[in-house]
Coordinates of C-alpha atoms and ligand atoms in Angstrom, one line a residue:
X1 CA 101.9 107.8 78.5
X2 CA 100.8 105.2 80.6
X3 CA 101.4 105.3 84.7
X4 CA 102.5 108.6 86.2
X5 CA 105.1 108.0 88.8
X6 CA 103.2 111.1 91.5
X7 CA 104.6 112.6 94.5
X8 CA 101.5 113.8 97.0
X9 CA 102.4 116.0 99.5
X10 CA 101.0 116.9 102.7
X11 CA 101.1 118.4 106.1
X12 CA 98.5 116.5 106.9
X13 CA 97.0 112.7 106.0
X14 CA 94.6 110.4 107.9
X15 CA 95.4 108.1 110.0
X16 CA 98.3 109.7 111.1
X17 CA 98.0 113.7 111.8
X18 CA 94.6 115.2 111.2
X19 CA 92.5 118.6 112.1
X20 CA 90.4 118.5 109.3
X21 CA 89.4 118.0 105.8
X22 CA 93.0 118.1 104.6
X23 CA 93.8 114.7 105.9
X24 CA 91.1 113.0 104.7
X25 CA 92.2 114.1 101.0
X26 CA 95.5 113.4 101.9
X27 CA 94.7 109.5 102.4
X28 CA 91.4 109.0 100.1
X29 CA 92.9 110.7 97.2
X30 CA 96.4 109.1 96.8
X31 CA 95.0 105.8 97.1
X32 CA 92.1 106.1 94.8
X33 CA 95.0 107.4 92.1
X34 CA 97.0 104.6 92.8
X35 CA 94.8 102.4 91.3
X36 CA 96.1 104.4 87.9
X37 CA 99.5 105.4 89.0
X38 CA 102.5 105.0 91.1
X39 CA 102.3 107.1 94.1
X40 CA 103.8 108.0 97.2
X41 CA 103.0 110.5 99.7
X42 CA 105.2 112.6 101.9
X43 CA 104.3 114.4 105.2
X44 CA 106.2 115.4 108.2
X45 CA 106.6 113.5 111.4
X46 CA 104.7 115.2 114.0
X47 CA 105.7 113.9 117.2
X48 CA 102.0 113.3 118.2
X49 CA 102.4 110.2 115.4
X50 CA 102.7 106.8 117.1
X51 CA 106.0 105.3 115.0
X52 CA 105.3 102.1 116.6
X53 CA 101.7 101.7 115.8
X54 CA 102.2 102.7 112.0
X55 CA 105.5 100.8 111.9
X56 CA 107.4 104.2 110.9
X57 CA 111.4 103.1 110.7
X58 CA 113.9 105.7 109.6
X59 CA 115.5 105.3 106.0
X60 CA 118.8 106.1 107.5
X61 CA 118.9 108.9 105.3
X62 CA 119.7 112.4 107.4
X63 CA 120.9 115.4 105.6
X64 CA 121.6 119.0 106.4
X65 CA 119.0 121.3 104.8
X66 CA 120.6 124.6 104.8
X67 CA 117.9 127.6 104.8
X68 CA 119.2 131.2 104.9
X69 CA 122.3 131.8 107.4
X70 CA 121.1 128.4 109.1
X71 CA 121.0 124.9 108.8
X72 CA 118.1 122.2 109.6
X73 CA 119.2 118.7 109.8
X74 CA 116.3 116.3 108.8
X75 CA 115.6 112.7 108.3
X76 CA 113.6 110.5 106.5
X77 CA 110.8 107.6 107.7
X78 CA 109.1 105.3 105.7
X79 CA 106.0 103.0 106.1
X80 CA 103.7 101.3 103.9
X81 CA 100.1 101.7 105.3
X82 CA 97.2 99.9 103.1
X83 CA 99.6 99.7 100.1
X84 CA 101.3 103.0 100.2
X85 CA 104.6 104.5 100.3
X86 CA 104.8 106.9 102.9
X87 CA 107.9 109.0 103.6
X88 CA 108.0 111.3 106.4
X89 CA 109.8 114.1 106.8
X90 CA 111.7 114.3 110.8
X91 CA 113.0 117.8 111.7
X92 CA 113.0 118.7 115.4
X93 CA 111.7 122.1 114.5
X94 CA 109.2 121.0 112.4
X95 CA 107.7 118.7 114.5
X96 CA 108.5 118.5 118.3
X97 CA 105.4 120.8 118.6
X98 CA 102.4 120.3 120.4
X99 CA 99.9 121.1 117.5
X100 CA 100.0 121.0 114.1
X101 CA 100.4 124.4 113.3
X102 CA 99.4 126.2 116.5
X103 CA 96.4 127.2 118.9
X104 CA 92.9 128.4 118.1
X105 CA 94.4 131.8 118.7
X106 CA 97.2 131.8 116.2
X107 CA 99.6 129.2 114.5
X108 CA 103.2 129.7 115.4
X109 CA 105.5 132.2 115.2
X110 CA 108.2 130.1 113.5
X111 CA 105.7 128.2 111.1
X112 CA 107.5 130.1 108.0
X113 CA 111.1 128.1 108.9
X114 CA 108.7 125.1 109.9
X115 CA 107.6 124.5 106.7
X116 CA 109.9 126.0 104.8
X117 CA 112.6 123.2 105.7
X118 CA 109.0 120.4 105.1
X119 CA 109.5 122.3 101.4
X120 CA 113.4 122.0 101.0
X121 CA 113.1 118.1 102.1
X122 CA 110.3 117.7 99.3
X123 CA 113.2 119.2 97.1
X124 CA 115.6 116.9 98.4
X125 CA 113.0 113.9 97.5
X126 CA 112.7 114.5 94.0
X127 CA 115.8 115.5 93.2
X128 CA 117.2 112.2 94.8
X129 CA 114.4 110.1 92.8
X130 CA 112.5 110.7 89.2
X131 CA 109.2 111.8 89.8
X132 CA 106.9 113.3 86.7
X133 CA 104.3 115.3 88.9
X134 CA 104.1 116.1 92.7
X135 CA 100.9 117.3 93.9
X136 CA 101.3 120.1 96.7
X137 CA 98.5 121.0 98.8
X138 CA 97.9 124.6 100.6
X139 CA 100.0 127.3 101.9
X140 CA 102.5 124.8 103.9
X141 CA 103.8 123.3 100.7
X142 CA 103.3 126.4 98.6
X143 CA 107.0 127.0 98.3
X144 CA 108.0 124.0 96.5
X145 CA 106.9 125.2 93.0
X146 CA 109.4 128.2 93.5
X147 CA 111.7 125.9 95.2
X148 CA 111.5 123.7 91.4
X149 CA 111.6 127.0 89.5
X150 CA 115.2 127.3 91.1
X151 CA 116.1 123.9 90.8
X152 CA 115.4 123.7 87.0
X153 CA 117.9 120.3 87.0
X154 CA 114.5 118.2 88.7
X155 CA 112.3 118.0 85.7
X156 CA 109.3 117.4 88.3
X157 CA 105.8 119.1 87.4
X158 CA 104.1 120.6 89.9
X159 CA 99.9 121.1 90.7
X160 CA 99.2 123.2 93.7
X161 CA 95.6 122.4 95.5
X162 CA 94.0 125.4 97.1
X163 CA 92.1 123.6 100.0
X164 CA 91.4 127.1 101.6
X165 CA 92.4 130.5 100.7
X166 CA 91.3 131.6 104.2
X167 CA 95.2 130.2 105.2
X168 CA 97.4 131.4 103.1
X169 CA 100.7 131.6 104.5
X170 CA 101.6 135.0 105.1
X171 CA 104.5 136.0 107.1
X172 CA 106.5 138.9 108.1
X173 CA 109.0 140.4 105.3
X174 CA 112.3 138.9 106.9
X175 CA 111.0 135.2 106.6
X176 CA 112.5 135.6 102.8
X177 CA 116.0 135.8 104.2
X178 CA 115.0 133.2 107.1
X179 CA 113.6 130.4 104.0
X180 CA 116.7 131.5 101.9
X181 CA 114.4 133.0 99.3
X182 CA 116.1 135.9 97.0
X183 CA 114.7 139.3 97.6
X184 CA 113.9 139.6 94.3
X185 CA 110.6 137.5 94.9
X186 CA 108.8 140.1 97.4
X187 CA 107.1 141.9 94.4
X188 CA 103.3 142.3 93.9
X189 CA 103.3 139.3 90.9
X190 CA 105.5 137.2 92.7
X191 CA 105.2 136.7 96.5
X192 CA 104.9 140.1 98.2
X193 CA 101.4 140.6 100.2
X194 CA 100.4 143.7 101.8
X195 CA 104.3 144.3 102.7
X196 CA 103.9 140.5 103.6
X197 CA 105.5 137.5 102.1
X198 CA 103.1 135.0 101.3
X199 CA 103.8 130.8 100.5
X200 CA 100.0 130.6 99.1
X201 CA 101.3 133.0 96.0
X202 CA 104.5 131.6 95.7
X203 CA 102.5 128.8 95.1
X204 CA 99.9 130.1 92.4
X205 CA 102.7 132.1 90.8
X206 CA 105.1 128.9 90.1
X207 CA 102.6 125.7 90.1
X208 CA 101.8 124.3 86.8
X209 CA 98.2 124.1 87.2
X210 CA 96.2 125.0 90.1
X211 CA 93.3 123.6 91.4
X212 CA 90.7 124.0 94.2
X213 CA 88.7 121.4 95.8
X214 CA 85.0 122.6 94.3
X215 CA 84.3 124.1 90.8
X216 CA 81.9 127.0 92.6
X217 CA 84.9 127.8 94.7
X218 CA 87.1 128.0 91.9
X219 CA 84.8 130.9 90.6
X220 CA 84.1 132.4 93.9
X221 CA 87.5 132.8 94.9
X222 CA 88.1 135.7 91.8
X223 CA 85.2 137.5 93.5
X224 CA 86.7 140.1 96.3
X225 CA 83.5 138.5 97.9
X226 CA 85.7 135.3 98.6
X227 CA 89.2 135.9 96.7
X228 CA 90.2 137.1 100.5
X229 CA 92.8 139.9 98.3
X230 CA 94.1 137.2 95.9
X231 CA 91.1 138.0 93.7
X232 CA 93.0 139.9 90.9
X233 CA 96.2 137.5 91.4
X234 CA 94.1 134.6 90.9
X235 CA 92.7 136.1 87.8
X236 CA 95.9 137.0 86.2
X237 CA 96.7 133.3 86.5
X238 CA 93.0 131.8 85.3
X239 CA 94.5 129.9 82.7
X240 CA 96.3 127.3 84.8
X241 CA 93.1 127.6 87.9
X242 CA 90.0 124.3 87.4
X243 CA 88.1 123.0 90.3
X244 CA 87.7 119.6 90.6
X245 CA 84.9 118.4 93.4
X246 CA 86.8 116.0 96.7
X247 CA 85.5 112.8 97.3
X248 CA 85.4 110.6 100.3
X249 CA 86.7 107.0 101.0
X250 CA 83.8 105.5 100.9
X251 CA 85.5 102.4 102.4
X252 CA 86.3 104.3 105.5
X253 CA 83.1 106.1 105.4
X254 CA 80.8 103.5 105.6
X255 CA 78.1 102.7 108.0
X256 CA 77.6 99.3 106.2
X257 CA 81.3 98.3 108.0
X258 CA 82.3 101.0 110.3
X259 CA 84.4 100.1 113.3
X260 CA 84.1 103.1 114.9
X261 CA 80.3 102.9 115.2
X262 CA 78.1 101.0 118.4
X263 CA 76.2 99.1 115.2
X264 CA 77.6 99.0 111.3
X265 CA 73.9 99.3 109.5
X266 CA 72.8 99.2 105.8
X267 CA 69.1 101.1 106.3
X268 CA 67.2 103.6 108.6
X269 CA 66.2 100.7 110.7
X270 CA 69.9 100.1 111.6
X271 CA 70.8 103.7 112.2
X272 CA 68.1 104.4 114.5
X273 CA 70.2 101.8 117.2
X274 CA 72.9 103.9 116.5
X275 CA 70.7 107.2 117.3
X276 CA 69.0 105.4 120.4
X277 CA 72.5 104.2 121.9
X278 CA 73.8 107.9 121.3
X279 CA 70.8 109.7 122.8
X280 CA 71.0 107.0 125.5
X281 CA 74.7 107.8 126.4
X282 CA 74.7 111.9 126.5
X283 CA 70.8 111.4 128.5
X284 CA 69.3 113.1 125.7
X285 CA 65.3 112.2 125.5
X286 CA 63.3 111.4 122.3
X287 CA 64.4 109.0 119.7
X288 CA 60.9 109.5 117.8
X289 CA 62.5 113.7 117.6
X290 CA 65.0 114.7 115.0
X291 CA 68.2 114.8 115.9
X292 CA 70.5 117.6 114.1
X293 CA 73.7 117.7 114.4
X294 CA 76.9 119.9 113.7
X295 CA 80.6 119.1 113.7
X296 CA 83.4 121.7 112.3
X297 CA 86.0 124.0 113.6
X298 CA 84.6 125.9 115.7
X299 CA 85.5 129.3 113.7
X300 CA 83.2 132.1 111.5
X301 CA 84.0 130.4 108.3
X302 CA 81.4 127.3 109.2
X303 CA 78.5 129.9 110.2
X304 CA 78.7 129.1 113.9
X305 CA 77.9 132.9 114.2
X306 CA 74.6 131.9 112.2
X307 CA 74.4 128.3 114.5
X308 CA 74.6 130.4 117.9
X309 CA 71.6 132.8 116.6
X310 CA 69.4 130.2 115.9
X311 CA 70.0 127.6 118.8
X312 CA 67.4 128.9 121.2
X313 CA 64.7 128.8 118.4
X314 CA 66.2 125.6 117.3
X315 CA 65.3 124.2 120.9
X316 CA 62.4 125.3 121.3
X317 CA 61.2 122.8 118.7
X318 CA 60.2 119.4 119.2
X319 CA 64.0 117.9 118.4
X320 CA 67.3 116.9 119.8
X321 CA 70.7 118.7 118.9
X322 CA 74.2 117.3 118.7
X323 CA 77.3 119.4 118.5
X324 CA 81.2 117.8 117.9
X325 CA 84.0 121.0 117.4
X326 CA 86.6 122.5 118.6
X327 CA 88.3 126.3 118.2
X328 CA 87.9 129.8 119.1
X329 CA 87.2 130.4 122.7
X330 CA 84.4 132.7 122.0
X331 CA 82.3 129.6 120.2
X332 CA 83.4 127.2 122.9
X333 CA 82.1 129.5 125.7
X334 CA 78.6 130.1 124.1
X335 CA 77.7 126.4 122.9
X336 CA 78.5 126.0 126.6
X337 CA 76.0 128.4 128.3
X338 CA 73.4 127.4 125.4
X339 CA 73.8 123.8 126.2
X340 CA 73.5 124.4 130.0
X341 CA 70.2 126.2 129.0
X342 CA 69.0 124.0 126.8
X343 CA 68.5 120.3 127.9
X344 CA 67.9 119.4 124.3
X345 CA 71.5 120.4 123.0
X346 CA 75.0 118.8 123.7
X347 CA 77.7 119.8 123.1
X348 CA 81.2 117.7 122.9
X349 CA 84.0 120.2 123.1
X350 CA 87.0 118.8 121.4
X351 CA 88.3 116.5 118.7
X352 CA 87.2 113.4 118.5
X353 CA 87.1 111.0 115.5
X354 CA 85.4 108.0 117.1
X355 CA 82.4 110.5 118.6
X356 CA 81.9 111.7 114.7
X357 CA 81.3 108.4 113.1
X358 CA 78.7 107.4 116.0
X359 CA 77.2 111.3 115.1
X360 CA 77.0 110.7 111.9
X361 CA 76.1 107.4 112.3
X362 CA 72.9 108.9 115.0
X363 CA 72.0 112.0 113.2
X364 CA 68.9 112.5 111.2
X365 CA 70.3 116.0 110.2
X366 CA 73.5 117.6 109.1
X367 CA 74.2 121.4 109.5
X368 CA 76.2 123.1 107.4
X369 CA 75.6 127.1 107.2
X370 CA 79.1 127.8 106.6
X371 CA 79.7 131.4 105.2
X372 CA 82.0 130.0 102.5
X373 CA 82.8 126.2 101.9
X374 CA 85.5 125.3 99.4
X375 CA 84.3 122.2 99.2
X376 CA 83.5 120.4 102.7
X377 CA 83.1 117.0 103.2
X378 CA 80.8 116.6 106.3
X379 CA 78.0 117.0 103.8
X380 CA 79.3 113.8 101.5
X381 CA 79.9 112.0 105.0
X382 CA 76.2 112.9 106.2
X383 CA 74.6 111.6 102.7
X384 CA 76.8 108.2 103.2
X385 CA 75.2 108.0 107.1
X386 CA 71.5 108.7 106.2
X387 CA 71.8 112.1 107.5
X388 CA 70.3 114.5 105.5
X389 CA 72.5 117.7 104.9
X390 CA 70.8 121.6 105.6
X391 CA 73.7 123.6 103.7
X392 CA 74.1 127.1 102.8
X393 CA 74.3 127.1 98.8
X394 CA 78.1 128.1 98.3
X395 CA 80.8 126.9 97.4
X396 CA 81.3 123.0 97.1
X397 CA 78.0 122.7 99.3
X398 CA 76.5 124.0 95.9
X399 CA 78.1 121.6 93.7
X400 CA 77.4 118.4 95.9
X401 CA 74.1 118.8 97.3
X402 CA 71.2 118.9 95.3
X403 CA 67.3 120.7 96.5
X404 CA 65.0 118.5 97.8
X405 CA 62.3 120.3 95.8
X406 CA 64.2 118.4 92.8
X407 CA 64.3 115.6 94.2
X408 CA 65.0 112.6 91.3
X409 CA 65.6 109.0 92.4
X410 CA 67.8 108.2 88.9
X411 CA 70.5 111.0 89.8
X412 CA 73.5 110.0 90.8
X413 CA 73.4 113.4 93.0
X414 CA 73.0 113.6 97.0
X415 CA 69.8 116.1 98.2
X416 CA 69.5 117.6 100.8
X417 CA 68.0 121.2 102.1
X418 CA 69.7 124.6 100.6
X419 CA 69.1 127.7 101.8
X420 CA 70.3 130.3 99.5
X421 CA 71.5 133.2 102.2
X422 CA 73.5 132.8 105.2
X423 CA 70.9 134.5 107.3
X424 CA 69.8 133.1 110.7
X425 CA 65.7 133.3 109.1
X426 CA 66.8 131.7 105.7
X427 CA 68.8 129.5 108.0
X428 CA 65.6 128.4 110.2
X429 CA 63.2 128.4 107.4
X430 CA 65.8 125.2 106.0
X431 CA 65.5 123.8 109.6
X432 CA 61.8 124.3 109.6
X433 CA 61.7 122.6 106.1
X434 CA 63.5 119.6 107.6
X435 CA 60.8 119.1 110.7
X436 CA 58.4 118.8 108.3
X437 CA 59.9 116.6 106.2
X438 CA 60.6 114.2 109.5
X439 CA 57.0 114.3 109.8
X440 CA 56.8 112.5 106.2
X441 CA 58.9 109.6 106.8
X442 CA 58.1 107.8 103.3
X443 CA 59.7 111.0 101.9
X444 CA 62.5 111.2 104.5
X445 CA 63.5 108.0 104.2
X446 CA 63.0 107.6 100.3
X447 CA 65.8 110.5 100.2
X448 CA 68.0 109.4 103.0
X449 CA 68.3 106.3 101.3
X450 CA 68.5 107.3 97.8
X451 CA 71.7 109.2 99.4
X452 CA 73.3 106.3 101.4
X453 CA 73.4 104.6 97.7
X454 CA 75.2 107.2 96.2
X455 CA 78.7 107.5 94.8
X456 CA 80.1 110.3 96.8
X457 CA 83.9 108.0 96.3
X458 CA 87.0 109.5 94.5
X459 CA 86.5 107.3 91.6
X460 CA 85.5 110.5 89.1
X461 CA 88.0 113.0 90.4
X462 CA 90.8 110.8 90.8
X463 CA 90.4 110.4 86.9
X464 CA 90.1 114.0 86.5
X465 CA 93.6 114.1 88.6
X466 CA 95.1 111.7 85.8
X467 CA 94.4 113.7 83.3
X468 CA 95.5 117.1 85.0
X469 CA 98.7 115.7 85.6
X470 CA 99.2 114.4 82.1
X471 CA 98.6 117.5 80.5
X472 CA 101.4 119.2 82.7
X473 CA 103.9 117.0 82.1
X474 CA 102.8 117.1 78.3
X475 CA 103.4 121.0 79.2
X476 CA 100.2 122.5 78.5
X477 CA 97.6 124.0 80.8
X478 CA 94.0 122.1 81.3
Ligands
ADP501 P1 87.6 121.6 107.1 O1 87.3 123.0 106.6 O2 87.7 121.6 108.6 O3 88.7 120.9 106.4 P2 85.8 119.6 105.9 O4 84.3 119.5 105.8 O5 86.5 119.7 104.6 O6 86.2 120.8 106.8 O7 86.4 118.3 106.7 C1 86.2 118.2 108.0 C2 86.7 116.8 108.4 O8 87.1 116.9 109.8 C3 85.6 115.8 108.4 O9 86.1 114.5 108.3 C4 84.9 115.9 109.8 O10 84.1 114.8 110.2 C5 86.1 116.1 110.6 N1 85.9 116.9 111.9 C6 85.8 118.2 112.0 N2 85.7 118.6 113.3 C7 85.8 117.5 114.0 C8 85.8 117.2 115.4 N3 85.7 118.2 116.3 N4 86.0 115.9 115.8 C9 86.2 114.9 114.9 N5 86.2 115.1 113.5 C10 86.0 116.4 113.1

């Protein structure tokens, strides 16, 4: 078998919706497949998406989606953006919303119907066209492989992507009626959850092949440590789970030609403008200081809990600190009142894509003491930047970021400082690890280079991918 003709599916992809990591997968990866295989990607039209800008223009196609006792009517966009076919999926419900899929506080109440008629339009898609695999990713496409199960004239294969089995979908017991799903599904092995019904087991239960975005977290997640309940589910369907490591687009990710920066660079020399004209705009003092720097969601999962601890030791050093996130109040208020303490921290409340290339692009340090990672590409970003990354060792921060203390300039790894528990002293001891290592800049800079060279790209997973898919469609697992 030669090219695969793939449908990727998304509720998120870069440049056109994004909150995190998700979109950046949902552009980097289809591309770098297509350089294998024909693909097309399909998200839904969010009404925050400027139709104009990404010359978006309806198909013509409308069609009445019939869930339960009701009946949605969508309709399909198309545009081609560097190359690719993307088809977007227009239902008022879906999106004429003001977020994604809710506030901070919690995503909204109809999100089960939401994405539910996002799932029925993917249906629609590949039963009006011939596609041999479509590549769901998390809980908001995680009823399409249930979807094929009872569709079993679309010949489709389907691989589900865990990004994050924090999310998984799980809604109150009379969404099944809502979705049109047959009660007969709200069993333990099927899609019943704590007297629940939930899309992220409809998913694991009916997909082809599973995958999660870091071989660590594949093993972690059938631990009750981090299975978050799934644990035994997950285990009972091993045989179809792998973990395959994200990439970045190291096209868009590149300080070398980066728009979005004050100064594209190619060494430390050129990045230090970019630090300067930072620490210059927020008044920060010190361009001879470290400066570390942290962007995320602003919830528990990225150790902000572990952040907030240490920032007033943090400070007291001789250093500068940068902070890019948005989320849970709680977080918001006390980066706040630390950074009206502390004249050596600032913090940018919000989302803002521009600000995190010029971070990136200005940081000497990354931190990344998130509790549990599935994979996590900050750090990847960080290595391409220069920045050197101080991650917890879990998850896909322990597959892509290799100890210092090993440090071997022929390895085609990033390094970076691991701290090996998520406590605020193991935490500190990394950060105290990374002032000295400022203080020996030949050593600094022979590791913040040998990073910036590195292949951090798609290029390997995306062939992993190929293979994946071929093996479904040849009907076998891994
Ligand atoms: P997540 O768990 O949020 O998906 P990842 O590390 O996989 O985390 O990806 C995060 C992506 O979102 C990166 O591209 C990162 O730079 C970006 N990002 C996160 N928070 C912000 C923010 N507040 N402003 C701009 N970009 C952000």
């Amino acid at each position: 078998m030669s090219k695969i003709r793939l449908l990727f599916a998304s509720s998120e992809v870069y440049p056109f919706a994004k909150t995190g990591g998700l979109a950046d997968v949902g552009y980097a990866l289809p591309k770098a497949l297509s350089q294998y295989h024909e693909v097309e990607v399909v998200m839904p039209l969010y009404q925050s998406i400027d139709r104009d800008l990404y010359n978006i223009v309806s198909t013509g196609e409308k069609r009445l989606v019939k869930m339960g006792a009701a009946s949605y009517e969508i309709e399909l966009f198309q545009t081609s953006y560097e190359g690719l076919l993307y088809t977007f999926v227009y239902s008022a419900v879906l999106c004429d919303v003001e977020f994604l899929y809710g506030t901070a506080l919690a995503g909204y109440e109809n999100n089960a119907i939401r994405f539910g008629i996002f799932n029925r339009a993917i249906i629609e898609i590949l039963s009006a066209n011939t596609y041999d695999a479509v590549h769901l990713n998390d809980w908001q496409c995680g009823l399409v492989p249930l979807l094929l199960r009872e569709n079993p004239s679309i010949t489709t294969k389907a691989l589900f992507t865990i990004h994050n089995l924090a999310y998984q979908g799980t809604f109150p017991s009379s969404t099944l009626e809502e979705c049109g799903i047959d009660a007969s599904y709200f069993t333990l092995d099927k899609m019943e959850f704590y007297g629940q019904v939930s899309f992220m087991k409809a998913a694991i239960a009916y997909a082809d092949m599973v995958t999660t975005v870091s071989p660590t977290y594949a093993k972690e997640i059938l631990s009750p440590e981090f299975g978050c309940g799934l644990e035994g589910f997950l285990a009972s369907h091993e045989i179809k789970l792998i973990g395959v490591l994200n990439g970045i687009d190291q096209d868009h990710f590149s300080p070398h030609n980066d728009p979005l920066l004050t100064q594209s660079y190619n060494d430390l020399k050129g990045k230090q403008v970019n630090k300067s004209d930072y620490l210059k705009s927020v008044s920060l003092k010190g361009v001879k200081k470290p400066l570390f720097l942290f962007i995320g969601r602003l919830v528990s999962q990225k150790g902000v809990d572990l952040l907030i601890e240490i920032l007033p030791k943090l400070a007291s050093l001789e250093c500068n600190i940068a902070i890019l996130g948005e989320g849970e109040e709680q977080y918001v208020h006390s980066l706040q009142e630390l950074s009206h303490r502390y004249n050596t921290i600032y913090f940018h409340q919000g989302y803002d894509e521009k600000l995190s290339h010029q971070l990136y692009g200005a940081a000497d340090f990354l931190l990344m003491p998130s509790l549990f990672e599935p994979c996590g590409l900050n750090q990847l970003i960080a290595f391409s930047y220069g920045a050197i990354p101080i991650v917890h060792h879990v998850g896909g921060l322990a597959d892509s970021v290799k100890k210092i203390e090993k440090f071997d300039p022929d390895s085609p790894y990033g390094f970076g400082i691991v701290f090996e528990r998520p406590t605020g002293r193991s935490f500190m001891n990394a950060i105290n690890k990374a002032m000295n290592l400022y203080d020996d800049k030949l050593h600094y800079n022979t590791i913040a280079k040998h990073n910036m060279k590195g292949d951090f790209s798609w290029s390997e997973s995306a062939l992993v991918y190929g293979a994946l898919y071929k093996s479904i469609i040849k009907g076998k697992h891994v």
